[in-house]
Coordinates of C-alpha atoms and ligand atoms in Angstrom, one line a residue:
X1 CA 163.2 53.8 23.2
X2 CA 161.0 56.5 24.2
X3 CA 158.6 58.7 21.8
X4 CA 161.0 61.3 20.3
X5 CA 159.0 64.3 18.2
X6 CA 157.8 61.5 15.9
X7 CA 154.5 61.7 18.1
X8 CA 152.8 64.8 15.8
X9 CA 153.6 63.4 12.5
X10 CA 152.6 60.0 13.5
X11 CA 149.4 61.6 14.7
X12 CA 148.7 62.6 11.8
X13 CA 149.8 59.3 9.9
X14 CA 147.1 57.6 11.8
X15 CA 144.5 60.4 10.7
X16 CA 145.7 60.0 7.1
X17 CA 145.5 56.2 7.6
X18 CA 141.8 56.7 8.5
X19 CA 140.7 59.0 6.2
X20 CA 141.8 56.7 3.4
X21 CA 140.1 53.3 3.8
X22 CA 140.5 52.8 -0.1
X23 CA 143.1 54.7 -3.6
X24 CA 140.3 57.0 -4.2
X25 CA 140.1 57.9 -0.4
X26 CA 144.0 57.9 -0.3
X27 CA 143.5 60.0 -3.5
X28 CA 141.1 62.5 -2.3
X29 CA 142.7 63.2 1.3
X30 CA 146.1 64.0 -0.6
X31 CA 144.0 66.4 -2.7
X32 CA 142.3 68.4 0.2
X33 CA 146.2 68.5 2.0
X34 CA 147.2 69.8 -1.2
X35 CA 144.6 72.1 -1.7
X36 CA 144.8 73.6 1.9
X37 CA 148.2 74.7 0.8
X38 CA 147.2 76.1 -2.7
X39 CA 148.1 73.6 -5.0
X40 CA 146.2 74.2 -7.7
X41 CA 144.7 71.4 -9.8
X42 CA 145.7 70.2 -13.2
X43 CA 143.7 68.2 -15.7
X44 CA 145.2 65.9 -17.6
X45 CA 142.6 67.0 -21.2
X46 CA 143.3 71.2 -20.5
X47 CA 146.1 73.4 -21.7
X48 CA 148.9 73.2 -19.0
X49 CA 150.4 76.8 -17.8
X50 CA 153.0 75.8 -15.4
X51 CA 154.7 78.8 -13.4
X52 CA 158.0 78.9 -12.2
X53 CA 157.5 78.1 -8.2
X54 CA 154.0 77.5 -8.8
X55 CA 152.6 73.9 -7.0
X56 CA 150.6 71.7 -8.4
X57 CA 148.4 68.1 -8.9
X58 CA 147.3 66.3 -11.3
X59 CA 145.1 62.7 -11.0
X60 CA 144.1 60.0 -13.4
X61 CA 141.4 57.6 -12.1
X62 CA 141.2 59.4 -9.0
X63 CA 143.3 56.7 -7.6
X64 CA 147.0 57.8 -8.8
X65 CA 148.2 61.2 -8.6
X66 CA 151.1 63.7 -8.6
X67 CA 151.5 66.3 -7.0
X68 CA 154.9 68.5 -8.1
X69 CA 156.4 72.0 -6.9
X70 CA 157.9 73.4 -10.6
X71 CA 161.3 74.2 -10.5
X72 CA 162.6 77.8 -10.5
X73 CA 165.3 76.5 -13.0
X74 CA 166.1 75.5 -16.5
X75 CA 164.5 72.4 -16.8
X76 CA 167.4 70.8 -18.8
X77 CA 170.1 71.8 -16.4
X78 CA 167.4 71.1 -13.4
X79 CA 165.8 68.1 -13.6
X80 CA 163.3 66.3 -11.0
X81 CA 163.6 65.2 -7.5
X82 CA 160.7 62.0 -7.7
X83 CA 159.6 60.3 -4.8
X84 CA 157.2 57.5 -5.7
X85 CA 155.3 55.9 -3.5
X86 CA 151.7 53.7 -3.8
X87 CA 147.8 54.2 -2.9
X88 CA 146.7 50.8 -2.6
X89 CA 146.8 47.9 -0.3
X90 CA 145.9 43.9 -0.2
X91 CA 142.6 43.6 0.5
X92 CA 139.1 42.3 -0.3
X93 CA 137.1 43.5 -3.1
X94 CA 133.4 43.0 -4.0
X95 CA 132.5 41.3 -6.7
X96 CA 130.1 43.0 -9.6
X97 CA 127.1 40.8 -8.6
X98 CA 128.2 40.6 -5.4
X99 CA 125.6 40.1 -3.1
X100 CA 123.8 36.6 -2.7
X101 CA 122.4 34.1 -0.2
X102 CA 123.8 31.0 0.8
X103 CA 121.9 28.9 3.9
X104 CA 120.2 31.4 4.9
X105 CA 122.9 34.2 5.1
X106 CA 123.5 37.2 2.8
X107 CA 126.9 37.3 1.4
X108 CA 129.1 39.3 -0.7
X109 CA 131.2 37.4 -3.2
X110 CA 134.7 39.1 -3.0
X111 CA 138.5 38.7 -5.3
X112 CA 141.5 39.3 -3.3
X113 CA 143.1 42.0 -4.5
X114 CA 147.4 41.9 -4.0
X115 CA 149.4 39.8 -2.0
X116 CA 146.5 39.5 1.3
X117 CA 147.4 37.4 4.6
X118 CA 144.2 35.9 4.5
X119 CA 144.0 34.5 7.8
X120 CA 144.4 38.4 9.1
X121 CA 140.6 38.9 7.5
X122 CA 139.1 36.7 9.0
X123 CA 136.6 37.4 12.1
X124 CA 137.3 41.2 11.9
X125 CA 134.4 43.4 11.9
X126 CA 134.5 45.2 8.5
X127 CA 133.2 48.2 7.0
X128 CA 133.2 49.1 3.2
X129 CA 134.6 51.8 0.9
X130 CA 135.3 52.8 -2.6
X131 CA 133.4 54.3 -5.8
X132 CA 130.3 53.6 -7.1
X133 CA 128.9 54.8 -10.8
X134 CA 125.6 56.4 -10.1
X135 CA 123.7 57.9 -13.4
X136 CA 120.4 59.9 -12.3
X137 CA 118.9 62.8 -14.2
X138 CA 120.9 61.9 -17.3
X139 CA 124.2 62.5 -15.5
X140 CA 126.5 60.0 -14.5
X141 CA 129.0 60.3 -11.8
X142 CA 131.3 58.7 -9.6
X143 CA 130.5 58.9 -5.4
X144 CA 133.1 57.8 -2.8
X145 CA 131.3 55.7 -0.1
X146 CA 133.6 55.3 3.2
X147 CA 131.3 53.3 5.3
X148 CA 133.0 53.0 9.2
X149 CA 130.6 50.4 10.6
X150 CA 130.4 47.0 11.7
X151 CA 128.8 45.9 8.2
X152 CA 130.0 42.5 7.7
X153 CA 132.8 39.8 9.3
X154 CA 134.3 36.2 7.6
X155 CA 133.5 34.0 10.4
X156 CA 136.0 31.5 10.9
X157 CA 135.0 27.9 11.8
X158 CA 134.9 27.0 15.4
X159 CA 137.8 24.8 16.2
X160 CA 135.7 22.2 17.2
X161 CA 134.6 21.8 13.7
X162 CA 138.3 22.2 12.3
X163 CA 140.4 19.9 15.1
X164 CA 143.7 20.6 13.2
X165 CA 144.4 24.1 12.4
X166 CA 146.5 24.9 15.2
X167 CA 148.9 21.9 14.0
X168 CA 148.3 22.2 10.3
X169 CA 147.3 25.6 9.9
X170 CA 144.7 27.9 8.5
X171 CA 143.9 27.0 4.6
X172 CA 142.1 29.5 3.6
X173 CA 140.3 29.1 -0.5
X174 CA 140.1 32.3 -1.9
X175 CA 136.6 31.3 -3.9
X176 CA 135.2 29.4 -0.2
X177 CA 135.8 30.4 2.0
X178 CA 136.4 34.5 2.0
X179 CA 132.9 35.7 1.4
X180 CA 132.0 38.0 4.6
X181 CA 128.7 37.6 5.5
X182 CA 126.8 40.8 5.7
X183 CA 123.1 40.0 6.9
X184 CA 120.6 37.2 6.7
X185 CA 118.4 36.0 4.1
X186 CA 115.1 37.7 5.9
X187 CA 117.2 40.9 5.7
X188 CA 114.8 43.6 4.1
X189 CA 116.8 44.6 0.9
X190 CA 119.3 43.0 -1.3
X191 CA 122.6 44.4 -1.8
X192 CA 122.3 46.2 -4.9
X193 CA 118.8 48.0 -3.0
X194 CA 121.0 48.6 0.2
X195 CA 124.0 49.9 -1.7
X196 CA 121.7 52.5 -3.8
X197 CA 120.6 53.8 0.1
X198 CA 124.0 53.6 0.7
X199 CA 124.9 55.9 -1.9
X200 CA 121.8 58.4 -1.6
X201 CA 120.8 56.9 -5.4
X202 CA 117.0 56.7 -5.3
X203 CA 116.9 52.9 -7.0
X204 CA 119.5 50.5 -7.3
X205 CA 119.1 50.9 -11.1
X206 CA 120.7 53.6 -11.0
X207 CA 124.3 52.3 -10.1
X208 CA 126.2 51.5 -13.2
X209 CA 129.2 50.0 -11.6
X210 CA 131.3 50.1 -8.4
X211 CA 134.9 49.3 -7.3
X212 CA 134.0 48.6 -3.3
X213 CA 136.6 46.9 -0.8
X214 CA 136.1 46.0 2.6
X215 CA 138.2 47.3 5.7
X216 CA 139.2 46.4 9.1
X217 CA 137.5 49.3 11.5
X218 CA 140.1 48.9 14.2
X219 CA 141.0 52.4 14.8
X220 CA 145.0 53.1 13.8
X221 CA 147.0 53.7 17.2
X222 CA 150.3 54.3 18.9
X223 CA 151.1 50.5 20.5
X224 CA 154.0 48.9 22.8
X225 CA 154.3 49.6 26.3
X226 CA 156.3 52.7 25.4
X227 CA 154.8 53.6 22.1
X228 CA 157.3 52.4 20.1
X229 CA 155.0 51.2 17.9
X230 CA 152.2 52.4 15.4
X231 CA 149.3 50.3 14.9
X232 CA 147.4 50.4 11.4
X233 CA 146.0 49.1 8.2
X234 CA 147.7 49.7 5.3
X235 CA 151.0 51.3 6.6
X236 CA 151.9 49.6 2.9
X237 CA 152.4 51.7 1.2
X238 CA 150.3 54.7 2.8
X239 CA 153.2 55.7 5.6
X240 CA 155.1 56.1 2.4
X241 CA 152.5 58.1 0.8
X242 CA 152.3 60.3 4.0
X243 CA 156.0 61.2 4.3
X244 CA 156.4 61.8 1.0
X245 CA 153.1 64.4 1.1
X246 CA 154.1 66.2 4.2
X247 CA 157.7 66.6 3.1
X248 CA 156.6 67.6 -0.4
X249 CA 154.4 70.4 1.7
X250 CA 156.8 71.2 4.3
X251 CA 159.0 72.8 1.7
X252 CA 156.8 73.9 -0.8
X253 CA 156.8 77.9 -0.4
X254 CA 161.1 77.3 -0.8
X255 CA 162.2 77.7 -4.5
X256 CA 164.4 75.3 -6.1
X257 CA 165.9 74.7 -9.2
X258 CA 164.7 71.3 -9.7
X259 CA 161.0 70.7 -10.0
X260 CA 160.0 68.4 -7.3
X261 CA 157.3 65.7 -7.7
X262 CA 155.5 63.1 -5.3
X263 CA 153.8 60.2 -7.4
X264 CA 151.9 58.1 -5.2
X265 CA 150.3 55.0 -7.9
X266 CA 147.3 52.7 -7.5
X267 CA 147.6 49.4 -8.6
X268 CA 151.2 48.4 -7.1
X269 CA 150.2 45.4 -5.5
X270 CA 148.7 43.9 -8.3
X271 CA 151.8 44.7 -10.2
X272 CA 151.2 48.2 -11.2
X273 CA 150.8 47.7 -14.9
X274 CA 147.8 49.5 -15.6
X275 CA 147.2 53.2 -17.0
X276 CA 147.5 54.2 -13.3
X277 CA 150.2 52.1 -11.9
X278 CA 153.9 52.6 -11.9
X279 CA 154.2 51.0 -15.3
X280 CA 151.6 53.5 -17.1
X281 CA 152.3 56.2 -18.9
X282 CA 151.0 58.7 -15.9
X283 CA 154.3 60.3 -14.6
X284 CA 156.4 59.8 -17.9
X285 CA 153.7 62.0 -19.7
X286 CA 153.4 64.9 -16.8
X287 CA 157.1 65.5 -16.9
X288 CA 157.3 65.7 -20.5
X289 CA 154.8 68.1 -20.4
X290 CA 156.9 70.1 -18.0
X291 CA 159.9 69.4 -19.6
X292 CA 158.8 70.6 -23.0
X293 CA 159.9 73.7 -25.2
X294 CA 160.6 75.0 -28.1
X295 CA 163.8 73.0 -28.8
X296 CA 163.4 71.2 -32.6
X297 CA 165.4 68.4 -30.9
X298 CA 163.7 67.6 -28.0
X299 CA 166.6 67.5 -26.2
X300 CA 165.4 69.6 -23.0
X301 CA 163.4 65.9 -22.3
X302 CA 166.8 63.5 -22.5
X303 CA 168.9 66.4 -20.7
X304 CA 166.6 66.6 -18.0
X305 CA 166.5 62.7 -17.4
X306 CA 170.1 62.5 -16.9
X307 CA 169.7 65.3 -14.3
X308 CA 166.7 63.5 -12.0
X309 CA 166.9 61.1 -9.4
X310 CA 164.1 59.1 -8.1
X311 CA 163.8 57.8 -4.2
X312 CA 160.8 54.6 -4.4
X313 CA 159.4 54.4 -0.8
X314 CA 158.1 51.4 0.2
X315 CA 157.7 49.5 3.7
X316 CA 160.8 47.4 4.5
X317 CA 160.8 44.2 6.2
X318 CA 162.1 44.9 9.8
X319 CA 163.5 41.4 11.5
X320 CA 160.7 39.4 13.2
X321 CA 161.9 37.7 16.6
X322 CA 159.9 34.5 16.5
X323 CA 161.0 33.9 12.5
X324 CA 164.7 36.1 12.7
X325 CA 166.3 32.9 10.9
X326 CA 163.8 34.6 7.5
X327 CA 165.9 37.0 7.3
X328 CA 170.2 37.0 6.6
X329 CA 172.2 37.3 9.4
X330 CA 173.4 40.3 8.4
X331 CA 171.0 42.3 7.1
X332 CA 168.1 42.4 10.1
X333 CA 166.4 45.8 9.8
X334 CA 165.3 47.1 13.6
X335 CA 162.2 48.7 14.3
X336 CA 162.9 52.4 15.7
X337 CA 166.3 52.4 14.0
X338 CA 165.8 54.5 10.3
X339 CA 165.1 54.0 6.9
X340 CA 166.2 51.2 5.2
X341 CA 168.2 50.5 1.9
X342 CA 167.2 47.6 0.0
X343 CA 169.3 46.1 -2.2
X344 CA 169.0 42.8 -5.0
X345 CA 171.5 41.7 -7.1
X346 CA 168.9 40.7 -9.4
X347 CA 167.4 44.2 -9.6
X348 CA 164.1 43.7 -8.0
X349 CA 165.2 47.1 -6.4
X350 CA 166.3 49.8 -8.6
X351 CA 169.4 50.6 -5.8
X352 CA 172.8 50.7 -7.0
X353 CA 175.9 51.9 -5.5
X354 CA 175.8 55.3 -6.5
X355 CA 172.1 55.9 -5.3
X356 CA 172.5 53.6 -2.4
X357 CA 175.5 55.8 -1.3
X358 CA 172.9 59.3 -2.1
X359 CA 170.7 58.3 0.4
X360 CA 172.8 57.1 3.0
X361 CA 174.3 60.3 2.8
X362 CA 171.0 62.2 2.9
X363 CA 170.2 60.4 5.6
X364 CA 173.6 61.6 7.4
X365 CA 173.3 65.1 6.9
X366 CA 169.2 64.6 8.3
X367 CA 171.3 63.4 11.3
X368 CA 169.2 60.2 10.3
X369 CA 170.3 56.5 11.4
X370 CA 169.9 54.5 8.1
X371 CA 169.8 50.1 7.5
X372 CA 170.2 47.6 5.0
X373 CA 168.1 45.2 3.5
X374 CA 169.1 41.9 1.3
X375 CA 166.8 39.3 1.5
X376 CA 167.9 35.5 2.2
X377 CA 170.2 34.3 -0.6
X378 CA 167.7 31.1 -0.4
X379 CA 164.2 33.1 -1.0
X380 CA 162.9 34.7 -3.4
X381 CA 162.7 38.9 -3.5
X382 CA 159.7 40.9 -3.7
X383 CA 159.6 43.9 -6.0
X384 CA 158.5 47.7 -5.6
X385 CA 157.6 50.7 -8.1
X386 CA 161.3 51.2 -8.1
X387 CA 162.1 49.0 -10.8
X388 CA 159.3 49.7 -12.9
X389 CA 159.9 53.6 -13.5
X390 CA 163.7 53.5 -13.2
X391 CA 163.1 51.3 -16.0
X392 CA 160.4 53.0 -18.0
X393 CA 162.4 56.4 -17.3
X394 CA 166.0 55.7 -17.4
X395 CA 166.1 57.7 -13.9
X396 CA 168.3 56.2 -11.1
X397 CA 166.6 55.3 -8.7
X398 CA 166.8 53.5 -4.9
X399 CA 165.0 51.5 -3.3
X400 CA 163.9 52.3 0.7
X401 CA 161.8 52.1 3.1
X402 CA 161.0 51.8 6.8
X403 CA 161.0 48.6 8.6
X404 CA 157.9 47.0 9.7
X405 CA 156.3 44.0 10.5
X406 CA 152.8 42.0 9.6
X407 CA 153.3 43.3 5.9
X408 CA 150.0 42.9 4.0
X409 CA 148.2 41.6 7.3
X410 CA 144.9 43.5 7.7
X411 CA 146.8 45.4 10.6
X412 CA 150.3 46.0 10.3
X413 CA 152.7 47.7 13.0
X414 CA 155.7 49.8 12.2
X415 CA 157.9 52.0 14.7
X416 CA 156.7 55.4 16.1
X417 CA 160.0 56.3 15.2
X418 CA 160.9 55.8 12.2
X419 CA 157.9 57.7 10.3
X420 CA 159.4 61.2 11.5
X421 CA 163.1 60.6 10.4
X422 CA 161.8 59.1 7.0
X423 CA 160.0 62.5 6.7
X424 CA 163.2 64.7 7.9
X425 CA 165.5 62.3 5.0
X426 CA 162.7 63.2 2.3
X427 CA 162.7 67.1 3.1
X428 CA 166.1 67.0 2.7
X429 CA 166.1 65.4 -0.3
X430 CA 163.4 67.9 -1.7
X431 CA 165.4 71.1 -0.4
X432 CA 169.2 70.0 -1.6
Ligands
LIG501 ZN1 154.1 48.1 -0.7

């Protein structure tokens, strides 16, 4: 299968990808996109005025935000349109006293952060990113450090010193064995003196705190011998993030009734209950913002519910040849073939009939192939944000997402493909 006119919006997936190393880079490039097309910004401690049409953003932590087009409608008889999606992505974060020697070598103490394929970290050149606290001249303030340079690698030990990992495998200890080394001990400055630099703080007293992670500086890329394939970290969940951005923006000067909203949430892969993740408070408060009036009864709220629908985009498992017997025999999602439905029985998707049968039909009239996902009756299911706010918000929702392999590997791949039809189903779902 050839490139089809994916190529431009996977182009700019790739940029998106790089731009946003961490949630608060992932945060801050939706932001500027936003901005570019006048969304204005809301915060979450002023006085909302919310116009009819109007588009706007709001962000908590700087690592979860909404964006939303308001609905030209009566709320109560409108509803929302939600696409959810998520910021963040396994990897390896720095500890708070994270720098220290060890025989000679400079390390940085990291925890694993989500559901990380070790093995994928190791003897990758990495470069850092996140926030760090800095309070000078009696101000304190966060600064978002996005460092693209061969900083630091976990060195994995020569074969000749480990004679049986290619017949017993890799074991990785999270606590051992993970700490990339990042200099040597006659390096000039400590951590905490190199990070200040880093940061343009003039002593390393003045950093209060950080949240820093390390990633893989492997440029994202078309891949396959006819670019079937995109190559890139954190296509969980930030291909989901994308297409729901550029759909949201593709149809954002067209009125509709229904107010529609993007929520893209930090902290899904460490099970998104925080006061940014899917199971906070974050999206349940901005719509009842925007769905409150001046009825004693509330009832615009509970009338507006009933009239909303929510799509949770998250990266599907597409069938792996050298491991096809993981997944049933039925239910093998293709690379290059369209989004995918995933259902569970046990309701570690939100999908159900009615929803399933939604999508599958937005994806028809997007002229859109679409797939189905079950996992083996014999293994256990992983779980998205679907759950979470179809539970907290009594919305319907479904569970999709396009099929792709090496999930939570420092480098995934997914298909050229798929990103643009995912896109053209989500515009759909925006506009009708
Ligand atoms: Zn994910």
């Amino acid at each position: 299968m050839g490139v089809d006119n994916s190529t431009e919006c996977c182009q700019d997936l790739l940029d998106f990808i790089e731009a946003a190393p961490s949630p608060f880079h992932a945060v801050a490039e939706t932001s500027e996109r936003l901005l570019a097309q006048e969304f204005s910004e809301l915060k979450e401690a002023d006085s909302w005025s919310v116009e009819p049409d109007g588009r706007y953003f709001v962000r908590r932590n700087d690592s979860s935000i909404l964006a939303f087009v308001a609905g030209s409608g009566d709320v109560a008889k409108s509803g929302f349109r939600i696409l959810g999606a998520h910021t963040d992505s396994p990897n390896l974060r720095v500890k708070p006293q994270g720098g220290y020697v060890k025989n000679g070598y400079r390390q940085v103490g990291v925890e694993i952060y989500g559901g990380v394929l070790l093995a994928t970290w190791t003897d990758r050149d990495l470069g850092l990113s996140g926030r760090v606290v800095v309070k000078e001249d009696g101000g304190v303030e966060s600064r978002l450090l996005q460092l693209d340079e061969p900083l630091a690698r976990v060195p994995q030990l020569a074969i000749h010193l480990n004679r049986e990992v290619n017949s017993k495998g890799l074991l990785l200890n999270a606590q051992k064995h993970m700490a990339p080394i990042m200099g040597l001990a006659d390096s000039s400055d400590e951590f905490e003196d190199w990070l200040a630099a880093q940061v343009g703080a003039t002593t390393k007293d003045a950093i209060q705190s950080f949240e820093l992670m390390f990633h893989v500086l492997e440029k994202p890329s078309f891949g396959g011998a006819n670019q079937e394939f995109i190559f890139a970290p954190r296509l969980d969940n930030l291909a989901s993030c994308h297409a729901g951005l550029v759909a949201l923006l593709a149809g954002a000067k067209t009125s509709t009734e229904a107010t529609r909203i993007i929520a893209l949430w930090d902290h899904e892969e460490v099970g998104s209950s925080s006061a940014t993740g899917a199971a906070g408070s974050f999206l349940e408060d901005t719509m009842r913002r925007l769905a409150s009036d001046s009825d004693e009864g509330g009832e615009t709220w509970f009338r507006a519910k009933a009239r909303s629908s929510i799509i949770s985009a998250d990266m599907a498992h597409a069938v792996h040849p050298n491991y096809a017997d993981k997944h049933d025999p039925h239910h093998m999602p293709q690379i290059n073939a369209g989004p995918v439905i995933k259902t569970n029985a046990s309701a570690r998707y939100a999908t159900q009939a009615e929803t399933a049968a939604q999508f599958a039909m937005l994806c028809a009239h997007a002229d859109v192939p679409c797939q189905n996902f079950v996992m083996r009756s014999d293994l256990g299911c992983g779980s998205t944000i679907g759950p979470l706010t179809t539970t907290r918000l009594g919305i319907a929702a479904v569970d999709v997402g396009n099929p792709m392999l090496s999930m939570h590997s420092c480098r995934e791949m997914a298909g050229s493909a798929d990103h643009g039809m995912m896109i053209r189903v989500l515009e759909r779902y925006f506009l009708t």
